Coordinates of C-alpha atoms (C1' of nucleotides) in Angstrom, one line a residue:
Chain Q
M1234 CA 8.5 144.2 19.6
G1235 CA 9.3 140.5 19.7
W1236 CA 6.7 137.8 19.8
S1237 CA 3.8 137.3 22.2
T1238 CA 3.4 134.0 24.0
R1239 CA 0.7 133.0 21.5
E1240 CA 2.9 133.9 18.6
V1241 CA 5.9 132.0 19.8
A1242 CA 3.6 129.0 20.6
D1243 CA 2.1 129.2 17.1
L1244 CA 5.6 129.5 15.4
A1245 CA 6.7 126.4 17.3
G1246 CA 3.5 124.5 16.5
T1247 CA 2.4 124.1 20.1
T1248 CA 0.2 125.7 22.7
L1249 CA 0.3 128.7 25.2
R1250 CA 0.2 126.3 28.1
T1251 CA 3.1 124.3 26.8
V1252 CA 5.3 127.3 26.6
R1253 CA 4.4 128.4 30.1
H1254 CA 5.0 124.8 31.3
Y1255 CA 8.5 125.0 30.0
H1256 CA 9.0 128.2 32.0
D1257 CA 7.6 126.5 35.2
L1258 CA 10.2 123.7 34.7
G1259 CA 13.0 126.1 34.1
L1260 CA 13.6 124.8 30.7
L1261 CA 12.9 128.1 29.0
P1262 CA 14.1 131.4 30.4
E1263 CA 11.5 134.1 30.8
P1264 CA 11.9 136.9 28.2
Q1265 CA 11.8 140.6 28.8
R1266 CA 8.4 142.2 29.5
S1267 CA 7.0 145.2 27.8
A1268 CA 5.5 148.0 29.9
N1269 CA 2.1 146.3 30.3
G1270 CA 3.7 143.1 31.6
Y1271 CA 3.3 141.1 28.3
K1272 CA 6.2 138.8 27.6
Q1273 CA 8.4 139.6 24.5
Y1274 CA 10.0 136.5 23.0
G1275 CA 12.9 136.5 20.7
V1276 CA 14.4 134.1 18.2
D1277 CA 16.5 132.3 20.8
H1278 CA 13.3 131.5 22.8
L1279 CA 11.7 130.0 19.7
V1280 CA 14.8 128.0 18.9
R1281 CA 14.8 126.6 22.5
V1282 CA 11.1 125.7 22.4
L1283 CA 11.7 123.9 19.0
R1284 CA 14.6 122.0 20.5
I1285 CA 12.6 120.9 23.5
R1286 CA 9.7 119.9 21.3
R1287 CA 12.0 118.0 19.0
L1288 CA 13.6 116.0 21.8
T1289 CA 10.4 115.2 23.5
E1290 CA 8.8 114.1 20.2
L1291 CA 11.8 111.8 19.9
G1292 CA 10.9 110.2 23.2
M1293 CA 12.8 112.2 25.9
S1294 CA 11.0 113.3 29.0
L1295 CA 11.0 116.9 30.2
Q1296 CA 12.5 115.7 33.4
Q1297 CA 15.5 114.3 31.5
L1298 CA 16.0 117.7 29.9
V1299 CA 15.8 119.4 33.3
E1300 CA 18.4 117.1 34.7
A1301 CA 20.7 117.5 31.7
H1302 CA 20.1 121.0 30.5
D1303 CA 23.0 121.0 28.1
L1304 CA 21.4 118.3 26.1
I1305 CA 19.1 120.9 24.7
D1306 CA 22.0 122.9 23.3
R1307 CA 24.1 119.9 22.1
P1308 CA 21.3 117.6 20.9
H1309 CA 23.5 115.5 18.7
D1310 CA 24.9 113.6 21.7
V1311 CA 21.6 112.0 22.5
L1312 CA 20.1 111.6 19.1
A1313 CA 22.0 108.4 18.4
R1314 CA 20.5 106.8 21.4
V1315 CA 17.1 108.2 20.6
A1316 CA 17.4 106.7 17.1
V1317 CA 17.8 103.3 18.6
D1318 CA 14.6 103.8 20.7
V1319 CA 12.7 104.9 17.6
R1320 CA 13.7 101.9 15.7
E1321 CA 12.6 99.6 18.6
T1322 CA 9.3 101.4 18.7
I1323 CA 8.8 101.0 15.0
A1324 CA 9.7 97.3 15.2
R1325 CA 7.1 96.8 18.0
L1326 CA 4.4 98.6 16.0
E1327 CA 5.2 96.6 12.9
E1328 CA 4.7 93.5 15.0
V1329 CA 1.3 94.9 16.2
R1330 CA 0.4 95.8 12.7
S1331 CA 1.1 92.3 11.2
E1332 CA -0.8 90.8 14.1
L1333 CA -3.7 93.1 13.4
D1334 CA -3.7 92.2 9.7
F1335 CA -3.6 88.6 10.6
I1336 CA -6.5 88.9 12.9
L1337 CA -8.6 91.0 10.5
E1338 CA -7.9 88.7 7.5
S1339 CA -8.5 85.4 9.3
S1340 CA -11.1 86.4 11.8
A1341 CA -8.8 85.0 14.4
A1342 CA -9.0 85.6 18.2
V1343 CA -7.3 88.5 19.8
D1344 CA -6.3 87.1 23.1
V1345 CA -3.7 84.6 22.1
P1346 CA -0.5 84.4 20.1
P1347 CA -1.1 84.1 16.3
P1348 CA -0.7 80.4 15.8
L1349 CA -3.2 79.6 18.6
A1350 CA -5.6 82.3 17.3
L1351 CA -6.6 80.2 14.4
V1352 CA -7.2 77.2 16.5
I1353 CA -9.5 79.2 18.8
A1354 CA -11.4 80.6 15.9
D1355 CA -12.6 77.1 15.0
D1356 CA -16.3 76.9 15.9
R1357 CA -16.1 73.2 16.7
L1358 CA -13.7 73.7 19.6
P1359 CA -15.6 73.3 22.9
E1360 CA -15.7 76.5 25.1
P1361 CA -13.6 75.1 28.0
D1362 CA -10.8 74.0 25.5
R1363 CA -10.9 77.5 24.0
K1364 CA -10.4 79.1 27.4
L1365 CA -7.7 76.7 28.4
L1366 CA -5.8 77.7 25.3
V1367 CA -6.1 81.4 26.3
V1368 CA -4.4 80.5 29.6
L1369 CA -1.8 78.3 27.9
G1370 CA -1.1 81.1 25.5
R1371 CA 0.1 83.2 28.5
L1372 CA 2.2 80.4 29.9
L1373 CA 4.1 79.1 26.8
T1374 CA 6.8 80.6 24.7
P1375 CA 5.7 81.5 21.1
E1376 CA 7.5 78.4 19.7
S1377 CA 5.7 76.1 22.1
A1378 CA 2.4 77.8 21.3
A1379 CA 3.0 77.1 17.7
A1380 CA 3.8 73.5 18.4
L1381 CA 0.6 73.2 20.5
A1382 CA -1.4 74.7 17.7
E1383 CA -0.1 72.1 15.3
A1384 CA -0.7 69.3 17.7
M1385 CA -4.3 70.5 18.3
E1386 CA -5.1 69.7 14.6
T1387 CA -4.4 65.9 15.0
L1388 CA -6.1 66.0 18.4
A1389 CA -9.3 67.3 16.8
D1390 CA -9.8 64.0 15.2
D1391 CA -8.9 61.9 18.3
P1392 CA -12.1 60.0 19.4
A1393 CA -10.8 59.9 23.0
A1394 CA -10.5 63.7 23.0
R1395 CA -14.1 64.1 21.7
E1396 CA -15.3 61.6 24.4
F1397 CA -13.5 63.7 27.0
D1398 CA -15.2 66.9 25.9
A1399 CA -18.6 65.2 26.3
L1400 CA -17.9 63.5 29.6
A1401 CA -20.8 63.9 32.1
A1402 CA -20.0 65.2 35.6
D1403 CA -21.3 62.0 37.1
A1404 CA -19.7 59.6 34.6
D1405 CA -19.1 56.0 35.7
P1406 CA -15.8 55.4 37.5
D1407 CA -14.9 52.6 35.1
L1408 CA -15.5 54.8 32.2
R1409 CA -13.3 57.5 33.7
R1410 CA -10.4 55.0 34.2
D1411 CA -10.8 53.7 30.7
L1412 CA -10.9 57.1 29.1
A1413 CA -7.9 58.2 31.0
E1414 CA -5.9 55.3 29.6
R1415 CA -7.0 55.9 26.0
M1416 CA -6.0 59.6 26.3
V1417 CA -2.4 58.8 27.5
P1418 CA -0.9 58.3 24.0
G1419 CA -2.2 61.7 22.8
S1420 CA -0.9 63.4 25.9
I1421 CA 2.6 61.8 25.5
E1422 CA 2.8 63.0 21.9
L1423 CA 1.8 66.5 23.0
H1424 CA 4.5 66.6 25.7
Q1425 CA 7.2 65.3 23.3
R1426 CA 6.3 68.0 20.8
M1427 CA 6.5 70.8 23.3
P1428 CA 9.8 70.9 25.3
D1429 CA 8.4 74.0 27.0
L1430 CA 5.5 72.2 28.5
M1431 CA 7.9 69.8 30.2
E1432 CA 10.0 72.7 31.5
L1433 CA 6.9 74.4 32.8
K1434 CA 6.0 71.2 34.7
R1435 CA 9.3 70.8 36.3
G1436 CA 9.3 74.2 38.1
A1437 CA 11.0 74.5 41.4
P1438 CA 12.4 71.3 42.9
G1439 CA 9.8 69.4 45.0
R1440 CA 7.0 71.9 44.3
P1441 CA 5.0 72.7 41.2
S1442 CA 5.9 75.9 39.4
A1443 CA 3.6 78.9 39.6
A1444 CA 2.8 78.3 35.9
L1445 CA 1.8 74.8 36.5
R1446 CA -0.4 75.8 39.5
S1447 CA -2.1 78.4 37.3
L1448 CA -2.7 75.7 34.8
H1449 CA -4.3 73.5 37.4
T1450 CA -6.5 76.4 38.7
A1451 CA -7.8 76.9 35.2
V1452 CA -8.4 73.1 34.6
D1453 CA -10.3 73.0 37.9
E1454 CA -12.5 75.9 36.9
L1455 CA -13.1 74.9 33.3
Y1456 CA -13.9 71.2 33.5
N1457 CA -16.4 69.2 35.5
P1458 CA -15.3 66.9 38.4
A1459 CA -15.3 63.7 36.2
Q1460 CA -13.1 65.5 33.6
V1461 CA -10.8 66.8 36.2
E1462 CA -10.4 63.3 37.6
V1463 CA -9.7 61.9 34.2
V1464 CA -7.0 64.6 33.5
H1465 CA -5.2 63.8 36.8
R1466 CA -5.4 60.0 36.3
M1467 CA -4.1 60.4 32.7
A1468 CA -1.3 62.6 34.1
E1469 CA -0.3 59.9 36.6
L1470 CA -0.2 57.3 33.8
R1471 CA 1.9 59.5 31.6
V1472 CA 4.3 60.3 34.4
A1473 CA 4.7 56.5 35.0
A1474 CA 5.4 56.1 31.3
I1475 CA 7.7 59.0 30.4
G1476 CA 8.6 60.6 33.7
V1477 CA 6.8 64.0 33.3
Chain O
M382 CA -9.5 78.5 44.4
G383 CA -9.0 80.6 41.4
W384 CA -6.2 83.2 41.0
S385 CA -5.2 86.0 43.4
T386 CA -5.0 89.5 42.1
R387 CA -1.2 89.2 41.8
E388 CA -1.6 86.0 39.8
V389 CA -4.1 87.3 37.4
A390 CA -1.9 90.4 37.0
D391 CA 1.1 88.2 36.3
L392 CA -0.7 86.1 33.9
A393 CA -1.9 89.1 32.0
G394 CA 1.6 90.6 32.0
T395 CA 0.5 93.7 34.0
T396 CA 0.4 95.0 37.5
L397 CA -1.7 94.8 40.6
R398 CA -2.7 98.4 40.3
T399 CA -3.8 98.1 36.8
V400 CA -6.2 95.3 37.6
R401 CA -7.6 97.3 40.4
H402 CA -7.8 100.3 38.2
Y403 CA -10.0 98.4 35.8
H404 CA -12.3 97.5 38.7
D405 CA -12.5 101.2 39.6
L406 CA -13.6 102.2 36.1
G407 CA -16.1 99.4 36.0
L408 CA -14.3 97.7 33.1
L409 CA -13.7 94.5 35.0
P410 CA -16.3 92.9 37.3
E411 CA -15.1 92.1 40.8
P412 CA -14.7 88.3 41.4
Q413 CA -16.0 86.3 44.3
R414 CA -14.1 86.6 47.6
S415 CA -12.8 83.8 49.7
A416 CA -13.5 83.7 53.5
N417 CA -10.6 86.1 54.3
G418 CA -11.8 88.7 51.8
Y419 CA -9.2 87.8 49.1
K420 CA -10.4 88.1 45.5
Q421 CA -10.6 84.9 43.5
Y422 CA -10.3 85.5 39.8
G423 CA -11.3 83.0 37.1
V424 CA -10.4 82.5 33.4
D425 CA -13.1 85.0 32.3
H426 CA -11.5 87.7 34.3
L427 CA -8.1 87.0 32.8
V428 CA -9.6 87.1 29.3
R429 CA -11.2 90.4 30.0
V430 CA -8.0 92.0 31.3
L431 CA -6.2 90.6 28.3
R432 CA -8.8 92.2 26.0
I433 CA -8.6 95.5 27.7
R434 CA -4.8 95.5 27.6
R435 CA -4.8 94.5 23.9
L436 CA -7.2 97.3 23.0
T437 CA -5.3 100.0 24.9
E438 CA -2.0 98.8 23.5
L439 CA -3.5 99.3 20.1
G440 CA -4.3 102.9 21.0
M441 CA -7.8 102.9 22.6
S442 CA -8.3 104.9 25.8
L443 CA -9.9 103.3 28.8
Q444 CA -12.6 105.9 28.7
Q445 CA -13.5 104.8 25.2
L446 CA -13.9 101.2 26.5
V447 CA -16.0 102.5 29.4
E448 CA -18.3 104.3 27.0
A449 CA -18.5 101.4 24.6
H450 CA -18.4 98.4 26.9
D451 CA -19.4 95.9 24.2
L452 CA -16.3 96.7 22.2
I453 CA -14.4 94.6 24.7
D454 CA -16.5 91.6 23.8
R455 CA -16.6 92.2 20.1
P456 CA -13.2 93.6 19.4
H457 CA -13.1 92.9 15.7
D458 CA -15.5 95.8 15.0
V459 CA -12.9 98.4 16.2
L460 CA -9.7 96.7 15.1
A461 CA -10.0 97.8 11.5
R462 CA -10.0 101.4 12.6
V463 CA -7.3 100.8 15.0
A464 CA -5.2 99.2 12.3
V465 CA -5.5 102.5 10.3
D466 CA -4.2 104.4 13.3
V467 CA -1.3 102.1 13.8
R468 CA -0.3 102.5 10.1
E469 CA -0.4 106.2 10.6
T470 CA 1.8 106.1 13.7
I471 CA 4.3 103.9 11.9
A472 CA 4.4 106.2 9.0
R473 CA 5.1 109.1 11.3
L474 CA 7.8 107.3 13.1
E475 CA 9.4 106.3 9.8
E476 CA 9.5 109.9 9.0
V477 CA 11.2 110.7 12.3
R478 CA 13.6 107.9 11.8
S479 CA 14.7 109.0 8.4
E480 CA 15.1 112.6 9.7
L481 CA 17.2 111.3 12.6
D482 CA 19.4 109.3 10.2
F483 CA 19.8 112.3 8.0
I484 CA 20.8 114.5 11.0
L485 CA 23.2 111.9 12.4
E486 CA 24.9 111.1 9.1
S487 CA 25.2 114.7 7.9
S488 CA 25.7 116.5 11.3
A489 CA 22.8 118.7 10.2
A490 CA 20.8 121.0 12.5
V491 CA 17.7 119.7 14.3
D492 CA 15.6 122.8 14.3
V493 CA 14.7 123.0 10.6
P494 CA 13.3 120.9 7.8
P495 CA 15.9 118.6 6.2
P496 CA 16.9 120.7 3.2
L497 CA 17.6 123.8 5.3
A498 CA 19.4 121.7 7.9
L499 CA 22.4 121.3 5.6
V500 CA 22.6 125.0 4.8
I501 CA 22.5 125.8 8.5
A502 CA 25.3 123.4 9.2
D503 CA 27.6 125.4 7.0
D504 CA 30.1 127.1 9.3
R505 CA 30.5 130.1 7.0
L506 CA 26.9 131.1 7.5
P507 CA 26.7 134.2 9.8
E508 CA 24.7 133.6 13.0
P509 CA 21.8 136.1 12.2
D510 CA 21.2 134.3 8.8
R511 CA 21.2 131.0 10.6
K512 CA 18.6 132.1 13.0
L513 CA 16.5 133.7 10.3
L514 CA 16.5 130.4 8.5
V515 CA 15.2 128.7 11.6
V516 CA 12.2 131.2 11.6
L517 CA 11.7 130.7 7.9
G518 CA 11.7 127.0 8.4
R519 CA 8.6 127.4 10.5
L520 CA 6.8 129.7 8.0
L521 CA 7.4 128.0 4.7
T522 CA 6.1 124.8 3.3
P523 CA 8.6 122.0 2.8
E524 CA 8.7 122.6 -0.9
S525 CA 9.5 126.3 -0.4
A526 CA 12.1 125.5 2.2
A527 CA 13.8 123.2 -0.3
A528 CA 13.8 126.0 -2.9
L529 CA 15.2 128.4 -0.4
A530 CA 18.0 125.9 0.5
E531 CA 18.9 125.7 -3.2
A532 CA 18.8 129.5 -3.7
M533 CA 21.1 129.9 -0.6
E534 CA 23.8 128.2 -2.4
T535 CA 24.0 130.7 -5.2
L536 CA 23.6 133.5 -2.7
A537 CA 26.6 132.3 -0.7
D538 CA 28.8 133.6 -3.5
D539 CA 26.9 136.9 -4.0
P540 CA 29.3 139.7 -3.1
A541 CA 26.4 142.0 -2.2
A542 CA 25.1 139.4 0.3
R543 CA 28.6 139.1 1.9
E544 CA 28.7 142.9 2.2
F545 CA 25.3 143.0 3.8
D546 CA 26.5 140.5 6.4
A547 CA 29.4 142.7 7.4
L548 CA 27.5 146.0 7.3
A549 CA 28.2 148.3 10.3
A550 CA 25.4 149.6 12.4
D551 CA 26.5 153.1 11.6
A552 CA 27.1 152.6 7.8
D553 CA 27.0 155.7 5.6
P554 CA 23.6 156.5 4.1
D555 CA 24.9 156.4 0.6
L556 CA 26.4 153.0 1.1
R557 CA 23.1 151.7 2.5
R558 CA 21.3 153.0 -0.6
D559 CA 23.8 151.6 -3.0
L560 CA 23.9 148.2 -1.3
A561 CA 20.1 148.0 -1.3
E562 CA 20.1 148.5 -5.0
R563 CA 22.7 145.8 -5.6
M564 CA 20.8 143.3 -3.5
V565 CA 17.6 143.7 -5.5
P566 CA 18.4 141.2 -8.3
G567 CA 19.1 138.4 -5.8
S568 CA 16.0 139.2 -3.9
I569 CA 13.9 139.1 -7.0
E570 CA 15.3 135.7 -8.0
L571 CA 14.7 134.3 -4.6
H572 CA 11.1 135.5 -4.7
Q573 CA 10.6 134.0 -8.1
R574 CA 11.9 130.6 -7.0
M575 CA 9.6 130.5 -4.0
P576 CA 5.9 131.0 -4.8
D577 CA 5.2 130.4 -1.1
L578 CA 7.2 133.4 -0.1
M579 CA 5.0 135.5 -2.3
E580 CA 1.9 134.0 -0.8
L581 CA 3.2 134.6 2.7
K582 CA 3.7 138.3 1.8
R583 CA 0.3 138.8 0.5
G584 CA -1.6 137.8 3.6
A585 CA -4.9 139.5 4.5
P586 CA -5.9 142.4 2.2
G587 CA -4.6 145.7 3.3
R588 CA -2.6 144.3 6.2
P589 CA 0.5 142.1 6.4
S590 CA -0.1 138.5 7.3
A591 CA 0.8 137.1 10.7
A592 CA 3.6 135.2 9.1
L593 CA 5.1 138.3 7.5
R594 CA 4.9 140.2 10.7
S595 CA 6.7 137.3 12.4
L596 CA 9.4 137.6 9.8
H597 CA 9.8 141.3 10.4
T598 CA 10.0 140.8 14.1
A599 CA 12.8 138.3 13.5
V600 CA 14.6 140.6 11.1
D601 CA 14.4 143.6 13.5
E602 CA 15.9 141.4 16.3
L603 CA 18.6 139.8 14.3
Y604 CA 20.1 142.6 12.2
N605 CA 21.5 146.0 13.1
P606 CA 19.7 149.2 12.2
A607 CA 21.7 149.8 9.1
Q608 CA 21.0 146.3 7.9
V609 CA 17.3 146.6 8.7
E610 CA 17.1 149.8 6.7
V611 CA 18.8 148.1 3.7
V612 CA 16.4 145.2 3.9
H613 CA 13.4 147.6 3.8
R614 CA 14.8 149.8 1.1
M615 CA 15.6 146.7 -1.0
A616 CA 12.1 145.4 -0.4
E617 CA 10.6 148.7 -1.7
L618 CA 12.7 148.6 -4.8
R619 CA 11.7 145.0 -5.4
V620 CA 8.0 145.8 -5.0
A621 CA 8.4 148.6 -7.5
A622 CA 10.0 146.1 -9.9
I623 CA 7.9 143.0 -9.6
G624 CA 5.0 143.9 -7.4
V625 CA 5.7 141.9 -4.2
Chain W
dT946 C1' -18.6 150.0 25.8
dT947 C1' -17.5 145.6 23.4
dG948 C1' -14.3 142.1 22.0
dC949 C1' -9.9 140.3 22.0
dT950 C1' -5.4 139.2 24.0
dC951 C1' -2.6 139.0 27.8
dC952 C1' -1.6 137.8 32.7
dT953 C1' -1.4 134.5 37.1
dC954 C1' -3.1 131.1 40.1
dA955 C1' -4.8 126.6 40.6
dC956 C1' -7.6 122.5 40.0
dG957 C1' -8.4 118.7 36.4
dT958 C1' -7.0 114.8 33.4
dC959 C1' -5.2 110.2 32.1
dA960 C1' -3.4 105.6 33.5
dC961 C1' -1.9 104.1 36.6
dG962 C1' 2.5 104.3 40.7
dT963 C1' 3.4 104.4 45.4
dG964 C1' 3.3 104.3 50.0
dA965 C1' 0.1 104.3 54.5
dG966 C1' -2.0 101.4 57.7
dG967 C1' -4.0 97.2 58.7
dT968 C1' -5.2 92.0 58.4
dG969 C1' -4.4 87.0 57.5
dG970 C1' -1.9 82.4 56.6
dC971 C1' 2.5 79.6 57.5
Chain F
dT634 C1' 7.2 85.8 66.2
dT635 C1' 8.8 86.8 61.4
dG636 C1' 8.0 87.4 56.6
dC637 C1' 5.0 87.4 52.9
dT638 C1' 0.6 88.5 50.6
dC639 C1' -3.6 90.5 50.6
dC640 C1' -6.8 94.4 51.4
dT641 C1' -8.6 99.6 51.1
dC642 C1' -7.9 104.4 51.0
dA643 C1' -5.7 108.2 49.1
dC644 C1' -2.1 111.2 47.5
dG645 C1' 1.6 111.5 43.6
dT646 C1' 3.1 111.6 38.7
dC647 C1' 3.6 113.4 33.9
dA648 C1' 2.7 116.9 30.4
dC649 C1' 0.1 119.6 29.9
dG650 C1' -5.7 121.2 29.6
dT651 C1' -9.0 124.2 31.2
dG652 C1' -11.4 127.4 33.4
dA653 C1' -11.4 131.5 37.1
dG654 C1' -10.7 136.1 37.7
dG655 C1' -8.5 140.2 36.4
dT656 C1' -6.0 143.8 33.3
dG657 C1' -4.9 146.3 28.9
dG658 C1' -5.2 148.1 24.0
dC659 C1' -8.5 149.4 20.0

DNA sequence: TTGCTCCTCACGTCACGTGAGGTGGC
DNA sequence: TTGCTCCTCACGTCACGTGAGGTGGC
């Protein structure tokens, strides 16, 4: 009499292998056997499997249960802590869900924080700028990313910025110098709107931070030599003007 | 120049091994190497790692991405479906959360559906009855479990039920017969309140259902011979009276 | 005899983690 | 020389899944 392995698995809503796995780990005692060697489970075995399933569904690992065997019999003690974890998981998924909804509704990009996603979705944005924003999205705090997204709107109409985008790799040195000067005000405004960016630039004393070096690496890759030179020249002028 | 493996992993918020794992699966092209053999990643690599991470965070397997490579570049096509999955997961976790809150607030049992949990938490309930309810909790629909929980309240004051709980294993045959007769009305009422229970008893034509056999197995284990006999005798009388 | 269930190894899976052993730049 | 990073195998982990090969009851 008693239940077979299949029966106790079915009653617990799980599989043969799962029940046997719990035996292997010592979480579930082996029941008596009938004459032919078949296992004969009782209600206590079912209760134990249900408890183990419950606690793992709630996020506990089998290893944790092996180490603290008595948790299985006095589950209340851990449930409070488990409840906290579940709430956190739900909060995280709600975040994901709202991001997903935002992406689907606005056809925004998936690689960057929400505010920047809309900026990147703009078809008029040149490809290098788009990619640079992806990198910046990884380096900035969400607040700073939001500030950057706002600033990008005014920059979209900045003639100097448009000229920079179109700058030829072999552009005339005088043109480079001139363009760099005209881009300084926009750069200063950007920096003042984003305290984070200034923080990022400071980094370790004497040497640039890892984040700033990552930014430079991206700029070097994404823009042509003339553009890279303009960026550096502009940065020097800006440092002379506002210190960062 | 470009980024090292560590740098691109950090930028993507993941690990060295993860980046290499994506190479192994063919999800991420290997970048150029510098003279010493070090890999030099560019922005496109970072974007790809971010996409892969995003899609797996949202519940897709790496194998799915390997099979449908282009999903990585046109992620919008799958996000709608992913959004559905996320909603389902959230709904499931909300369920878990409310059950947890219920358990923690009411000190209820964890092995049974909520309505039965309170019944089981009652100290006055004899151990065999408690265990039988755990088994029933696995065999009944939630609605039927709720009906059973309600019915248990009236049964708690039924003198015949109390007498059954205390019945000695060697109880007199006359007493067994008499008790079985007195328990019939309660049993009939229980069956009429729970259509599920009747369904469960019907099972396959001619033979008892797997669920009913499971129930018998539990009864045989949990109660003494005299009690088991009373249950069967009561069942016969009930079948004579109402057909199930 | 056929089909079904049970049993015990024991290797496979998934998404990486974690050394093992060696090279290269400061 | 020391310490740090990079490299490529290659085995380990977690919670089981999935046969492989054999026995037992109808």
